[in-house]
Coordinates of N, CA, C and O in Angstrom, one line a residue:
X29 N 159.4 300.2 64.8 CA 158.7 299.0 64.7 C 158.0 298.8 63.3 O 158.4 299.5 62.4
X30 N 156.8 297.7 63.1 CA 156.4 297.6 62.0 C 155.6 298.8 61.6 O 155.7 299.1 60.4
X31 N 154.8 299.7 62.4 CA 154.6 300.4 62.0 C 154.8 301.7 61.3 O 154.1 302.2 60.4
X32 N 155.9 302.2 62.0 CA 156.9 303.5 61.4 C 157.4 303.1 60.6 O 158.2 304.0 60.2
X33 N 157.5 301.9 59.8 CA 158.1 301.4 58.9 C 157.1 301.6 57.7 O 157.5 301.9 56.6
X34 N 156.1 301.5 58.0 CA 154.7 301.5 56.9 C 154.3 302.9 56.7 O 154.0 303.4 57.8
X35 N 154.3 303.8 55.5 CA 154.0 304.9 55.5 C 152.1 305.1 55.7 O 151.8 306.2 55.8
X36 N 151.3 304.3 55.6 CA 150.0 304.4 55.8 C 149.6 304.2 57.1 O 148.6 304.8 57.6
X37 N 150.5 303.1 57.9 CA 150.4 303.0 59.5 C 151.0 304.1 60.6 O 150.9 304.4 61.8
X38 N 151.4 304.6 59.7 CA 152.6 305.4 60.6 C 152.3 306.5 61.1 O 153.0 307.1 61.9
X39 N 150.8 307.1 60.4 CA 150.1 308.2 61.0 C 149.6 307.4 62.1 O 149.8 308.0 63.1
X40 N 149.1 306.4 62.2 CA 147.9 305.8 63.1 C 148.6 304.9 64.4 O 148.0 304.1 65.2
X41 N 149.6 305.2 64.4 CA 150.6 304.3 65.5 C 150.1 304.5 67.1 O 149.9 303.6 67.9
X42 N 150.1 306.0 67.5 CA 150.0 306.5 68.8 C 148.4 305.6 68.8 O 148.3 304.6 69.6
X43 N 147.6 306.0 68.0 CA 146.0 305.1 68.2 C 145.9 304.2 68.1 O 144.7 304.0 68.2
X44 N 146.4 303.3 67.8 CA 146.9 301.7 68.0 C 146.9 301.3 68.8 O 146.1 300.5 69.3
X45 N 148.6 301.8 69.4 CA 149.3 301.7 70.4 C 148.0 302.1 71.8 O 147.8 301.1 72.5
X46 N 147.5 302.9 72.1 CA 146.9 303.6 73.2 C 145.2 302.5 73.2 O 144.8 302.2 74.3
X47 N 144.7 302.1 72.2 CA 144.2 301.3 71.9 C 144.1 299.8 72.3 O 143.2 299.2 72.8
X48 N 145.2 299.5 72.1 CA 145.4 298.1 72.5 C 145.9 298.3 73.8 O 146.0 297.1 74.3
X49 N 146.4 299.3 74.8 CA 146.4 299.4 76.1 C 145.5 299.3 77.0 O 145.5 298.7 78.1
X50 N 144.4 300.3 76.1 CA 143.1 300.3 76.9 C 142.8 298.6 77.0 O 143.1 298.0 78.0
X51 N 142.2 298.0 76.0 CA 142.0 296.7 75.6 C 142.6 295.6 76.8 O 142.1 294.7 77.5
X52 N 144.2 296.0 76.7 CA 145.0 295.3 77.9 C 144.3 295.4 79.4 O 143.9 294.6 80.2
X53 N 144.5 297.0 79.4 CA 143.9 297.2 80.9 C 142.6 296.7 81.2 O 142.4 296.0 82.1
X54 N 141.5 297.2 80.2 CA 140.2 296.5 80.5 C 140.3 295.0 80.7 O 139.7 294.5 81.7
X55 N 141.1 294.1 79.8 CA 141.3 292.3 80.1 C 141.3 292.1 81.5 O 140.5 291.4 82.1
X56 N 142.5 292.9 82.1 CA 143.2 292.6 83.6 C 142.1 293.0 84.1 O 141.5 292.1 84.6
X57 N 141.3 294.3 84.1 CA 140.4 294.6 85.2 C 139.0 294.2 85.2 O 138.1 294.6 86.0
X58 N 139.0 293.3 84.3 CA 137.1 292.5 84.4 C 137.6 291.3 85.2 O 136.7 291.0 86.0
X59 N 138.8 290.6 85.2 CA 138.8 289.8 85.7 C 138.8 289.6 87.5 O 139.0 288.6 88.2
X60 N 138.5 291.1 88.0 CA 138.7 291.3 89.2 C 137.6 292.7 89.7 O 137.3 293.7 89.1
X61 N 137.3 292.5 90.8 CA 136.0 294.0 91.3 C 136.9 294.6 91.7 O 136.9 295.6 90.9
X62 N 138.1 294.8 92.6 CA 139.3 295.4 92.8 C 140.4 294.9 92.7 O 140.5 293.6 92.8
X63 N 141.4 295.8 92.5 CA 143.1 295.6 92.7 C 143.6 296.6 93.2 O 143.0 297.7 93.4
X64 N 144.8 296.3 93.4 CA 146.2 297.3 93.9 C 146.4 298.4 92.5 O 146.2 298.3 91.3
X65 N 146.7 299.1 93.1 CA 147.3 299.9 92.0 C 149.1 299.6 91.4 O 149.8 299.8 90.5
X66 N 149.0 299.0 92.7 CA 151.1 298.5 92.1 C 150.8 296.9 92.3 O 151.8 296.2 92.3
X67 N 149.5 296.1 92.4 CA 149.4 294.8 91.3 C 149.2 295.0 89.7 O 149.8 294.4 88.8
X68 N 148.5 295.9 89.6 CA 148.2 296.5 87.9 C 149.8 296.8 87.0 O 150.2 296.6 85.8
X69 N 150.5 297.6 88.3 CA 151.7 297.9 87.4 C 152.9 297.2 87.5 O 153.9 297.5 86.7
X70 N 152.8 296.3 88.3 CA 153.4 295.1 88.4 C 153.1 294.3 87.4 O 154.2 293.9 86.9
X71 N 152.4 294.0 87.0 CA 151.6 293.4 85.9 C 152.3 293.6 84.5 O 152.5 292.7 83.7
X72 N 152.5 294.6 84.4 CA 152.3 296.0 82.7 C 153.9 295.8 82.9 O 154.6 295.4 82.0
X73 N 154.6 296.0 84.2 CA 155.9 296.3 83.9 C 156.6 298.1 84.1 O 157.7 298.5 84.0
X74 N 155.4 298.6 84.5 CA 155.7 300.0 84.8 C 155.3 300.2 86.0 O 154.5 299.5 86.6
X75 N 155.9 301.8 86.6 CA 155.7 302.0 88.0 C 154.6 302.6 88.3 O 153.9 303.2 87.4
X76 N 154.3 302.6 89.8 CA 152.6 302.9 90.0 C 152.0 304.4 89.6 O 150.8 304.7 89.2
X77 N 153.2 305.1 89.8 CA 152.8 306.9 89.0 C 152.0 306.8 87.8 O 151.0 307.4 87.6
X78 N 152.8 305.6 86.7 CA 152.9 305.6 85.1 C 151.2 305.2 85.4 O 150.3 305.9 85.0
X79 N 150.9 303.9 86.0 CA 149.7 303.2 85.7 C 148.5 303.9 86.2 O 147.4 303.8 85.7
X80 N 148.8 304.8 87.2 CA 147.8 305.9 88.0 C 147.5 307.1 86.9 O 146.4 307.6 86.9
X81 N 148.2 307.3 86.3 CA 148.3 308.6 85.2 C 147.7 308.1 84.2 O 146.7 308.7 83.8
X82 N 148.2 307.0 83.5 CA 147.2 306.1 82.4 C 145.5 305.9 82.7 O 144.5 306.2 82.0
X83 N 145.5 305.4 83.8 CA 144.2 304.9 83.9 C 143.5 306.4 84.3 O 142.6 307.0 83.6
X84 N 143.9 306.7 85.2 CA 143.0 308.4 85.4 C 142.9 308.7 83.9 O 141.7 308.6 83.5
X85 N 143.6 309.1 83.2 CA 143.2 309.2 81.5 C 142.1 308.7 80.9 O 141.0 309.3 80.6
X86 N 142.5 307.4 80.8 CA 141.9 306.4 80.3 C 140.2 306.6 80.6 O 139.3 306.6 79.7
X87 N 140.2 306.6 82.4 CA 138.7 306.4 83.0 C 137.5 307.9 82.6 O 136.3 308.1 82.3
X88 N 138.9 308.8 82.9 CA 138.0 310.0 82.4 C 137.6 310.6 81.1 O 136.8 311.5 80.8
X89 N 138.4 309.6 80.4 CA 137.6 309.7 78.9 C 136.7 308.6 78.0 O 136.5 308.4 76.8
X90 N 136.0 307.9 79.6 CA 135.2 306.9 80.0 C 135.7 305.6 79.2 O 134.7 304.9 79.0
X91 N 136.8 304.9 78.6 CA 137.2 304.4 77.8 C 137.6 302.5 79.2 O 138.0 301.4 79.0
X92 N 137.2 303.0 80.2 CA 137.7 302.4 81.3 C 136.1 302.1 82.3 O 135.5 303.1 82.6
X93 N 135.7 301.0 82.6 CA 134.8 301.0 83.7 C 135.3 301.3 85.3 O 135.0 300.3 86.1
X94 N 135.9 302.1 85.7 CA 136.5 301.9 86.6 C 136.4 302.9 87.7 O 135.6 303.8 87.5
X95 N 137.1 302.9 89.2 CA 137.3 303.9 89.7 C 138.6 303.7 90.4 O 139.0 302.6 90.5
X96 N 139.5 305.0 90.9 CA 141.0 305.0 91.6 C 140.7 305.6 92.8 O 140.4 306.8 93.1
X97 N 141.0 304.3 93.6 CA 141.1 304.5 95.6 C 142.3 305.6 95.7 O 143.1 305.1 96.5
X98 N 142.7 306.6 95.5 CA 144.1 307.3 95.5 C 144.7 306.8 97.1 O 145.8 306.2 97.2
X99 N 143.8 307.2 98.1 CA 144.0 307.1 99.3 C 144.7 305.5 99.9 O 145.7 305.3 100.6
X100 N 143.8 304.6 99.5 CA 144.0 303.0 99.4 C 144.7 302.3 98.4 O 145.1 301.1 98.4
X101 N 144.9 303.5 97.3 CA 145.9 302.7 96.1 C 145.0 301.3 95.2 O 145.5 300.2 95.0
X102 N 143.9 301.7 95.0 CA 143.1 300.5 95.0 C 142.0 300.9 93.5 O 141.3 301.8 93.1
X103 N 142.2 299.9 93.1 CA 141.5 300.5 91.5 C 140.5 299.3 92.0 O 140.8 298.3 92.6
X104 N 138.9 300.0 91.5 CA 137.6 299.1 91.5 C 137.2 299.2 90.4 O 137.3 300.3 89.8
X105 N 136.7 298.2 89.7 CA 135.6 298.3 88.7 C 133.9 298.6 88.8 O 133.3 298.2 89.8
X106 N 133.5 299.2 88.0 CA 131.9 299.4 88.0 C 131.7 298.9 86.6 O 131.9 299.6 85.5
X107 N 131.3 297.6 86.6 CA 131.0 297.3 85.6 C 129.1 297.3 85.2 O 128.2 296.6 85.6
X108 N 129.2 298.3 84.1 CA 127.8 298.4 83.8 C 126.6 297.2 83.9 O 126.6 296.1 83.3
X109 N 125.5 297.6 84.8 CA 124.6 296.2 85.6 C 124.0 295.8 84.2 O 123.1 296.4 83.7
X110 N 124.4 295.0 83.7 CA 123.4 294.2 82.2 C 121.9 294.2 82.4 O 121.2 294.8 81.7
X111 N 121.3 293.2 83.8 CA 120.0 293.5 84.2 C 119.6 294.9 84.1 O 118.4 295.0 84.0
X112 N 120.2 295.9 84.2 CA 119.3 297.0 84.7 C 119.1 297.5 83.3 O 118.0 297.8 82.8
X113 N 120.2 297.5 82.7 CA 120.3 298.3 81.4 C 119.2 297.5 80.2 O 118.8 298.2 79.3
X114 N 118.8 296.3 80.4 CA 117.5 295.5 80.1 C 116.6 296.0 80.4 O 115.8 296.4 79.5
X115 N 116.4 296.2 81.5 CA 115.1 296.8 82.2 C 114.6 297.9 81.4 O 113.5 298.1 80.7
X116 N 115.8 298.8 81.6 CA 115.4 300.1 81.1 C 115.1 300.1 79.4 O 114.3 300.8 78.9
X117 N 115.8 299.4 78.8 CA 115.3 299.2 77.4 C 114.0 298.8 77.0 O 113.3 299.3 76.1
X118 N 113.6 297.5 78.1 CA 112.2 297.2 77.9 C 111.5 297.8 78.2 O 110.4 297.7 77.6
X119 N 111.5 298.8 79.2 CA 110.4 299.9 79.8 C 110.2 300.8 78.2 O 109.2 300.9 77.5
X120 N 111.7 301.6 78.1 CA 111.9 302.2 76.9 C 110.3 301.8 75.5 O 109.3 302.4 75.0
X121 N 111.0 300.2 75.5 CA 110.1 299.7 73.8 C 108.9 299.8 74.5 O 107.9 300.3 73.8
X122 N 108.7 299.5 75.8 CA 107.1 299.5 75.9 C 106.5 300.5 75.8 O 105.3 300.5 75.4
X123 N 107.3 302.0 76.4 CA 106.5 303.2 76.1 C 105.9 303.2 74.6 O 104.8 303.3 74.1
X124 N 107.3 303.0 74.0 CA 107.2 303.6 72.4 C 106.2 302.6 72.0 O 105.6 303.2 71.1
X125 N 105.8 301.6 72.3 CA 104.7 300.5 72.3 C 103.4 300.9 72.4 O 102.7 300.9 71.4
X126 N 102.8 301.3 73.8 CA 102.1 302.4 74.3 C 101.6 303.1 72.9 O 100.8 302.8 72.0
X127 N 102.5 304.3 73.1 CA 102.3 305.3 72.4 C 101.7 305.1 71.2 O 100.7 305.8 70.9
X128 N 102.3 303.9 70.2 CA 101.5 303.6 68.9 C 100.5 303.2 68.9 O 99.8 303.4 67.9
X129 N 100.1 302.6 70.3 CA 98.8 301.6 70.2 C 97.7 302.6 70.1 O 96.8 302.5 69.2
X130 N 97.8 304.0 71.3 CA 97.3 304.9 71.5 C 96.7 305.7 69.8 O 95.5 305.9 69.5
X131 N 97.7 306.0 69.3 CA 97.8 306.9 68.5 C 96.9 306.2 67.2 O 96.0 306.9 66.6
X132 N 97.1 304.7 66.8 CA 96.6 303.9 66.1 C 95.0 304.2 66.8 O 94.3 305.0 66.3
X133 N 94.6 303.6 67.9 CA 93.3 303.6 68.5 C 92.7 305.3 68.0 O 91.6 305.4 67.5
X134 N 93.4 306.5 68.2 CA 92.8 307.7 67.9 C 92.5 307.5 66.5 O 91.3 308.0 66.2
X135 N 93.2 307.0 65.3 CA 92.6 307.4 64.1 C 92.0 306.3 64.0 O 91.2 306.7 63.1
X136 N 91.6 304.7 64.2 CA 90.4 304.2 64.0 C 89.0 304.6 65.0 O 88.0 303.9 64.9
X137 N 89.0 305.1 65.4 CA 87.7 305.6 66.3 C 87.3 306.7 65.5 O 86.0 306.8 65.5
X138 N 87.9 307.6 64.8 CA 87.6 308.7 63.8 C 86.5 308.1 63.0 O 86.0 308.8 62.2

């Protein structure tokens, strides 16, 4: 392809390629809280083994929000809660908030 053709691309092809898969699979799977595991590979064009083996990959090298029903054949998403992850940031600045105000108040009282 165009890349093995390019001597500067041609190291970087496998990470490209594995790249823009994830990318693919993430597209298909925000668009849904679950699916089949043989709607996914139906999808892609490959068989359910291939897409079960990809994504187990994929999820365990956290590159994937996901989880695999093995039993039910059924891929879920966990898509990280935005509200919460706010929450916890604002609690976060307000400690660090806190803390200054404190620290400021000890050396003007000196």
């Amino acid at each position: 392809g165009i890349f093995k053709g390019d001597r500067q691309l041609a190291a970087h092809t496998h990470y490209y390629i594995r790249e823009m898969r994830v990318r693919s699979y993430a597209q298909l799977l925000e668009s849904y809280s679950s699916l089949t595991v043989t709607y996914m590979a139906n999808s892609f064009g490959v068989s359910d083994r291939y897409i079960d083996r990809e994504l187990s990959r994929f999820i365990s090298a956290g590159a994937l929000n996901a989880k695999i029903d093995k039993v039910g054949g059924i891929i879920q998403t966990n898509r990280p809660d935005q509200k919460n992850w706010q929450y916890q940031s604002v609690i976060k600045q307000g400690d660090l908030l806190l803390n200054r105000i404190q620290k400021l108040s000890r050396v003007i009282t000196i």
